Short mmCIF file of C-alpha atoms in Angstrom, two decimals:
data_model
loop_
_atom_site.label_atom_id
_atom_site.label_comp_id
_atom_site.label_asym_id
_atom_site.label_seq_id
_atom_site.Cartn_x
_atom_site.Cartn_y
_atom_site.Cartn_z
CA GLY U 1 -13.70 -44.87 -25.61
CA VAL U 2 -15.01 -41.59 -23.95
CA ASP U 3 -13.71 -42.31 -20.64
CA ARG U 4 -10.26 -43.23 -21.78
CA MET U 5 -10.10 -39.79 -23.54
CA LYS U 6 -11.11 -38.21 -20.54
CA ASN U 7 -8.56 -39.95 -18.45
CA SER U 8 -5.58 -38.85 -20.78
CA LEU U 9 -6.92 -35.21 -21.02
CA LYS U 10 -7.00 -35.39 -17.29
CA LEU U 11 -3.50 -36.46 -17.00
CA GLU U 12 -2.26 -33.87 -19.51
CA LEU U 13 -3.97 -31.12 -17.90
CA GLN U 14 -2.65 -32.06 -14.27
CA ARG U 15 0.84 -32.04 -15.67
CA LEU U 16 -0.05 -28.77 -17.33
CA PHE U 17 -1.12 -27.20 -13.94
CA HIS U 18 1.98 -28.48 -12.35
CA GLN U 19 4.11 -26.75 -14.82
CA LYS U 20 6.04 -23.65 -13.26
CA GLN U 21 6.06 -22.38 -16.90
CA LEU U 22 2.38 -21.62 -16.73
CA TYR U 23 2.72 -19.67 -13.84
CA ILE U 24 5.68 -17.73 -15.14
CA ALA U 25 3.43 -16.85 -18.04
CA LEU U 26 0.52 -15.94 -15.99
CA GLY U 27 2.92 -13.89 -13.80
CA ILE U 28 4.38 -12.12 -16.65
CA GLY U 29 0.93 -11.18 -18.28
CA LEU U 30 -0.53 -10.31 -15.20
CA ALA U 31 2.24 -7.84 -14.77
CA ILE U 32 1.93 -6.16 -18.15
CA ALA U 33 -1.79 -6.01 -17.19
CA MET U 34 -1.08 -4.19 -14.17
CA LEU U 35 1.14 -1.54 -15.99
CA ASP U 36 -1.69 -0.90 -18.19
CA VAL U 37 -3.80 -0.70 -14.96
CA ALA U 38 -1.22 1.96 -13.45
CA GLN U 39 -1.07 4.15 -16.72
CA ASN U 40 -4.86 4.09 -16.66
CA ILE U 41 -4.88 5.22 -13.16
CA ARG U 42 -2.49 7.96 -13.64
CA ASP U 43 -4.34 9.45 -16.89
CA VAL U 44 -8.06 8.74 -15.15
CA ALA U 45 -6.88 11.03 -12.41
CA SER U 46 -5.46 13.53 -15.13
CA LEU U 47 -8.72 13.61 -17.21
CA SER U 48 -11.10 13.64 -14.17
CA ALA U 49 -9.35 16.83 -12.88
CA MET U 50 -9.70 18.44 -16.28
CA TYR U 51 -13.17 17.08 -17.17
CA PRO U 52 -15.10 16.75 -13.70
CA GLU U 53 -18.24 15.49 -14.94
CA ALA U 54 -18.83 11.88 -13.90
CA GLY U 55 -18.64 9.16 -16.65
CA PHE U 56 -16.57 11.38 -19.15
CA GLU U 57 -15.96 9.12 -22.06
CA GLY U 58 -12.61 10.02 -22.53
CA TYR U 59 -11.97 7.71 -19.49
CA SER U 60 -14.50 5.25 -20.12
CA LEU U 61 -13.59 1.49 -19.21
CA PHE U 62 -14.44 0.46 -22.79
CA ALA U 63 -11.89 2.72 -24.25
CA ARG U 64 -9.26 2.10 -21.77
CA TRP U 65 -8.93 -1.44 -20.93
CA MET U 66 -5.81 -3.28 -22.28
CA GLY U 67 -7.74 -5.61 -25.00
CA ILE U 68 -8.86 -2.25 -26.83
CA ASN U 69 -6.98 0.96 -25.75
CA GLY U 70 -4.40 0.45 -28.44
CA PHE U 71 -1.81 2.89 -27.23
CA THR U 72 -0.87 2.10 -23.40
CA PHE U 73 2.50 0.60 -22.83
CA GLY U 74 0.82 -2.36 -21.20
CA HIS U 75 -1.32 -2.91 -24.60
CA VAL U 76 1.68 -2.55 -26.92
CA LEU U 77 3.75 -4.77 -24.88
CA PHE U 78 1.11 -7.47 -24.18
CA TYR U 79 0.10 -7.63 -27.88
CA LEU U 80 3.85 -7.62 -29.13
CA VAL U 81 4.78 -10.81 -26.92
CA TRP U 82 1.31 -12.64 -26.41
CA PRO U 83 2.53 -15.56 -28.86
CA VAL U 84 5.55 -16.18 -26.86
CA LEU U 85 3.20 -16.31 -23.71
CA ALA U 86 0.96 -18.43 -25.00
CA ALA U 87 3.64 -20.88 -25.96
CA VAL U 88 5.34 -20.71 -22.60
CA PRO U 89 3.08 -23.06 -20.36
CA PHE U 90 3.19 -26.16 -22.18
CA GLY U 91 3.88 -25.69 -25.89
CA TRP U 92 7.42 -27.08 -25.46
CA THR U 93 6.47 -30.42 -23.82
CA TYR U 94 6.03 -32.23 -27.43
CA LEU U 95 9.68 -31.52 -28.32
CA SER U 96 11.08 -32.16 -24.92
CA ASP U 97 9.15 -35.37 -24.60
CA LYS U 98 10.33 -36.67 -27.77
CA ARG U 99 13.97 -36.05 -26.86
CA SER U 100 13.76 -38.13 -23.27
CA GLY U 101 11.76 -40.99 -24.85
CA TYR U 102 8.54 -40.10 -22.63
CA TRP U 103 6.41 -39.37 -25.86
CA GLN U 104 7.24 -42.72 -27.47
CA GLN U 105 6.07 -44.58 -23.90
CA LEU U 106 2.84 -42.52 -24.18
CA VAL U 107 2.04 -43.62 -27.58
CA THR U 108 2.89 -47.09 -27.44
CA ARG U 109 1.18 -47.81 -24.01
CA ALA U 110 -2.16 -46.08 -25.09
CA ASP U 111 -4.18 -45.48 -28.26
CA LYS U 112 -2.06 -42.74 -30.14
CA ARG U 113 -5.02 -40.74 -31.16
CA ARG U 114 -6.27 -40.22 -27.84
CA VAL U 115 -2.81 -39.40 -26.87
CA ILE U 116 -2.49 -36.78 -29.64
CA ALA U 117 -5.74 -35.18 -28.91
CA ALA U 118 -5.13 -34.89 -25.11
CA ARG U 119 -1.85 -33.42 -25.80
CA TYR U 120 -3.20 -30.76 -28.53
CA LEU U 121 -6.07 -29.93 -26.15
CA ALA U 122 -3.78 -29.52 -23.23
CA VAL U 123 -1.45 -27.28 -24.97
CA PHE U 124 -4.36 -25.59 -26.58
CA THR U 125 -5.87 -24.78 -22.77
CA GLY U 126 -2.57 -23.73 -21.53
CA GLY U 127 -2.04 -20.89 -24.09
CA GLY U 128 -5.91 -19.93 -23.87
CA LEU U 129 -5.17 -19.37 -19.99
CA ALA U 130 -1.76 -17.25 -20.39
CA ILE U 131 -3.67 -14.83 -22.69
CA MET U 132 -7.18 -14.72 -21.37
CA LEU U 133 -6.58 -14.37 -17.47
CA PRO U 134 -4.29 -11.24 -17.81
CA LEU U 135 -7.05 -9.75 -20.16
CA LEU U 136 -9.88 -10.71 -17.95
CA THR U 137 -7.97 -9.33 -14.78
CA ASN U 138 -7.00 -6.24 -16.46
CA LEU U 139 -10.74 -5.55 -17.44
CA LEU U 140 -11.92 -6.30 -14.13
CA VAL U 141 -9.35 -4.09 -12.35
CA ASN U 142 -9.57 -1.25 -14.41
CA ALA U 143 -13.30 -1.25 -13.69
CA LEU U 144 -12.35 -0.09 -10.10
CA PHE U 145 -11.01 3.00 -11.65
CA CYS U 146 -12.52 4.00 -15.06
CA PRO U 147 -16.37 4.43 -15.22
CA ALA U 148 -18.48 1.93 -17.21
CA CYS U 149 -19.98 4.41 -19.62
CA ILE U 150 -21.51 3.49 -22.64
CA LEU U 151 -19.63 5.17 -25.99
CA ARG U 152 -21.30 6.69 -28.67
CA VAL U 153 -20.66 5.75 -31.97
CA THR U 154 -19.68 9.60 -32.86
CA THR U 155 -16.97 9.53 -30.40
CA SER U 156 -13.76 8.71 -31.81
CA LEU U 157 -12.09 7.03 -28.90
CA THR U 158 -11.76 3.71 -30.33
CA THR U 159 -11.40 2.10 -33.55
CA ILE U 160 -14.42 0.18 -33.47
CA THR U 161 -16.79 1.33 -36.17
CA SER U 162 -19.27 -0.55 -38.56
CA GLY U 163 -17.72 -3.89 -39.51
CA HIS U 164 -15.38 -4.35 -36.54
CA PHE U 165 -15.73 -7.16 -34.29
CA LEU U 166 -19.24 -7.23 -32.76
CA SER U 167 -19.37 -3.52 -33.23
CA GLU U 168 -23.40 -3.15 -32.64
CA LEU U 169 -22.99 -5.14 -29.37
CA PHE U 170 -19.97 -2.98 -28.49
CA TYR U 171 -22.17 0.58 -28.39
CA THR U 172 -25.33 -1.22 -26.69
CA HIS U 173 -23.90 -4.12 -24.41
CA PRO U 174 -20.05 -3.12 -23.61
CA TRP U 175 -19.60 -5.61 -20.83
CA LEU U 176 -20.94 -8.24 -22.93
CA HIS U 177 -18.89 -7.56 -25.90
CA SER U 178 -15.71 -7.10 -23.79
CA LEU U 179 -16.19 -10.23 -21.98
CA ILE U 180 -16.82 -12.21 -25.03
CA TRP U 181 -13.64 -10.53 -26.48
CA CYS U 182 -11.73 -12.27 -23.20
CA GLY U 183 -13.30 -15.71 -24.39
CA VAL U 184 -11.84 -15.33 -28.03
CA SER U 185 -8.54 -14.46 -26.55
CA PHE U 186 -8.42 -17.68 -25.17
CA LEU U 187 -8.92 -19.16 -28.37
CA TRP U 188 -6.30 -16.90 -29.59
CA GLY U 189 -3.87 -17.70 -26.96
CA GLY U 190 -4.73 -21.69 -27.74
CA ALA U 191 -4.06 -21.21 -31.44
CA GLY U 192 -0.76 -19.49 -30.86
CA ALA U 193 0.36 -22.35 -28.46
CA VAL U 194 -0.59 -25.23 -30.75
CA ILE U 195 1.99 -23.77 -33.48
CA CYS U 196 4.53 -25.48 -31.50
CA LEU U 197 3.03 -28.69 -32.08
CA ALA U 198 3.62 -28.29 -35.82
CA PHE U 199 7.20 -27.31 -35.12
CA GLY U 200 7.97 -29.96 -32.52
CA THR U 201 10.12 -32.26 -34.92
CA SER U 202 11.68 -29.95 -37.04
CA VAL U 203 12.93 -27.52 -34.49
CA ARG U 204 15.38 -28.90 -31.94
CA HIS U 205 15.52 -26.77 -29.28
CA SER U 206 12.85 -25.96 -26.81
CA SER U 207 13.52 -22.30 -26.75
CA LEU U 208 13.14 -22.04 -30.50
CA VAL U 209 10.09 -24.01 -30.29
CA THR U 210 8.50 -21.35 -27.72
CA LEU U 211 9.45 -18.56 -30.63
CA SER U 212 8.06 -20.37 -33.30
CA PRO U 213 4.36 -18.83 -32.88
CA LEU U 214 6.10 -15.34 -32.79
CA VAL U 215 8.05 -15.87 -35.84
CA LEU U 216 5.46 -17.66 -37.84
CA LEU U 217 2.89 -14.78 -37.01
CA PHE U 218 5.37 -12.02 -37.99
CA VAL U 219 5.65 -13.72 -41.22
CA LEU U 220 2.04 -14.09 -41.88
CA ASP U 221 1.89 -10.36 -40.81
CA TYR U 222 4.15 -9.15 -43.32
CA VAL U 223 2.70 -11.64 -46.26
CA MET U 224 -1.02 -10.52 -45.25
CA SER U 225 0.14 -6.67 -45.02
CA ALA U 226 2.01 -6.92 -48.46
CA ILE U 227 -0.95 -8.84 -50.03
CA MET U 228 -3.79 -6.51 -48.71
CA GLY U 229 -1.65 -3.25 -49.24
CA GLY U 230 -3.57 -1.56 -46.48
CA SER U 231 -7.06 -1.98 -48.08
CA GLY U 232 -9.95 -4.36 -47.21
CA PRO U 233 -10.39 -6.23 -44.07
CA GLU U 234 -7.76 -7.14 -41.66
CA LEU U 235 -6.17 -10.34 -42.23
CA SER U 236 -2.97 -10.27 -39.98
CA PRO U 237 -3.63 -12.63 -37.15
CA LEU U 238 -1.44 -10.56 -34.90
CA ARG U 239 -3.67 -7.52 -35.64
CA LEU U 240 -6.61 -9.57 -35.53
CA ALA U 241 -5.71 -10.71 -32.08
CA SER U 242 -6.28 -7.06 -30.71
CA LEU U 243 -9.74 -4.99 -30.69
CA ALA U 244 -7.55 -2.24 -31.55
CA ALA U 245 -7.28 -3.35 -35.12
CA MET U 246 -7.22 -0.23 -37.47
CA SER U 247 -8.84 -2.31 -40.47
CA ALA U 248 -12.48 -3.76 -40.28
CA ASN U 249 -11.90 -7.07 -37.84
CA PRO U 250 -15.48 -8.73 -38.45
CA CYS U 251 -16.07 -11.60 -36.30
CA HIS U 252 -16.47 -14.39 -39.12
CA ILE U 253 -12.72 -13.33 -40.14
CA VAL U 254 -11.46 -13.52 -36.63
CA LEU U 255 -13.20 -17.09 -35.67
CA LEU U 256 -11.82 -18.21 -39.17
CA GLU U 257 -8.30 -17.39 -38.65
CA ILE U 258 -8.31 -18.85 -35.34
CA ALA U 259 -9.91 -22.08 -36.72
CA ALA U 260 -7.10 -22.22 -39.62
CA ILE U 261 -4.35 -21.47 -37.24
CA SER U 262 -5.55 -24.50 -34.93
CA ALA U 263 -6.67 -26.81 -37.90
CA ALA U 264 -3.30 -26.46 -39.62
CA SER U 265 -1.18 -26.90 -36.36
CA LEU U 266 -3.16 -30.23 -35.72
CA LEU U 267 -2.70 -31.43 -39.27
CA ILE U 268 0.91 -31.03 -39.53
CA PHE U 269 1.21 -32.44 -35.80
CA TRP U 270 -0.82 -35.72 -36.87
CA MET U 271 1.54 -35.92 -39.92
CA GLN U 272 4.67 -35.73 -38.25
CA GLU U 273 3.45 -38.68 -36.18
CA ARG U 274 2.41 -40.60 -39.24
CA LYS U 275 5.49 -40.09 -40.64
CA ASN U 276 7.46 -41.23 -37.66
CA GLU U 277 5.45 -44.59 -38.01
CA LEU U 278 3.46 -44.17 -34.69
CA PHE U 279 0.30 -45.17 -36.37
#
């Protein structure tokens, strides 16, 4: 029942938090986040010398932190590699455990559905933490150097306009907007990580499984860009994962894409296990 599911999930999460790969991914993500902070410190010092009035919007926290700025080296690098960072903590374990025979032991000794659900949630959690924690750390550390002044709609310091992710909240309660986005980034990281489960049987090497979210999301980026032709709302998951999306990225599209990627990965994961006659 519920208690057995909790036990299975507890065991999977214990294994996740004992994996060095989780801390490698977090270390890389945090290093990128600090590169972004370093660039902002330099830019804020330069801008504050040119514009000494306190709270100048050009170096507002809510235009400069890594989740939104769209131009720092840290932002560009983080949003280039985030699917890999999401996959590194635990995404590779399904293939590895199948090859070692450990997965077979798990699904024959316990309820198979419970084992599958626990592994899915653990992979999702590892990916979510690998993306959310560097972004949250970047936001909080940047807050030490950048004034947290509310931007005016008339400024063009961010891409956020009407139709973008919770745009009204951004211009009234930007702290809440930023923290909500950190939570959404956890969901993006989880959705990226569980893509690995969909490739856990068809791909033969753990390193290729870890790269599978990046490859798939680049393919989706190309397809969506070709379909939309630069018009309409943003549909590319790679671009939707950042607040700096140039096209409209309303909340419902962001959440629907996260849900679609997560559900499709779970369905393929489930079907693989049925094909292997483990049900």
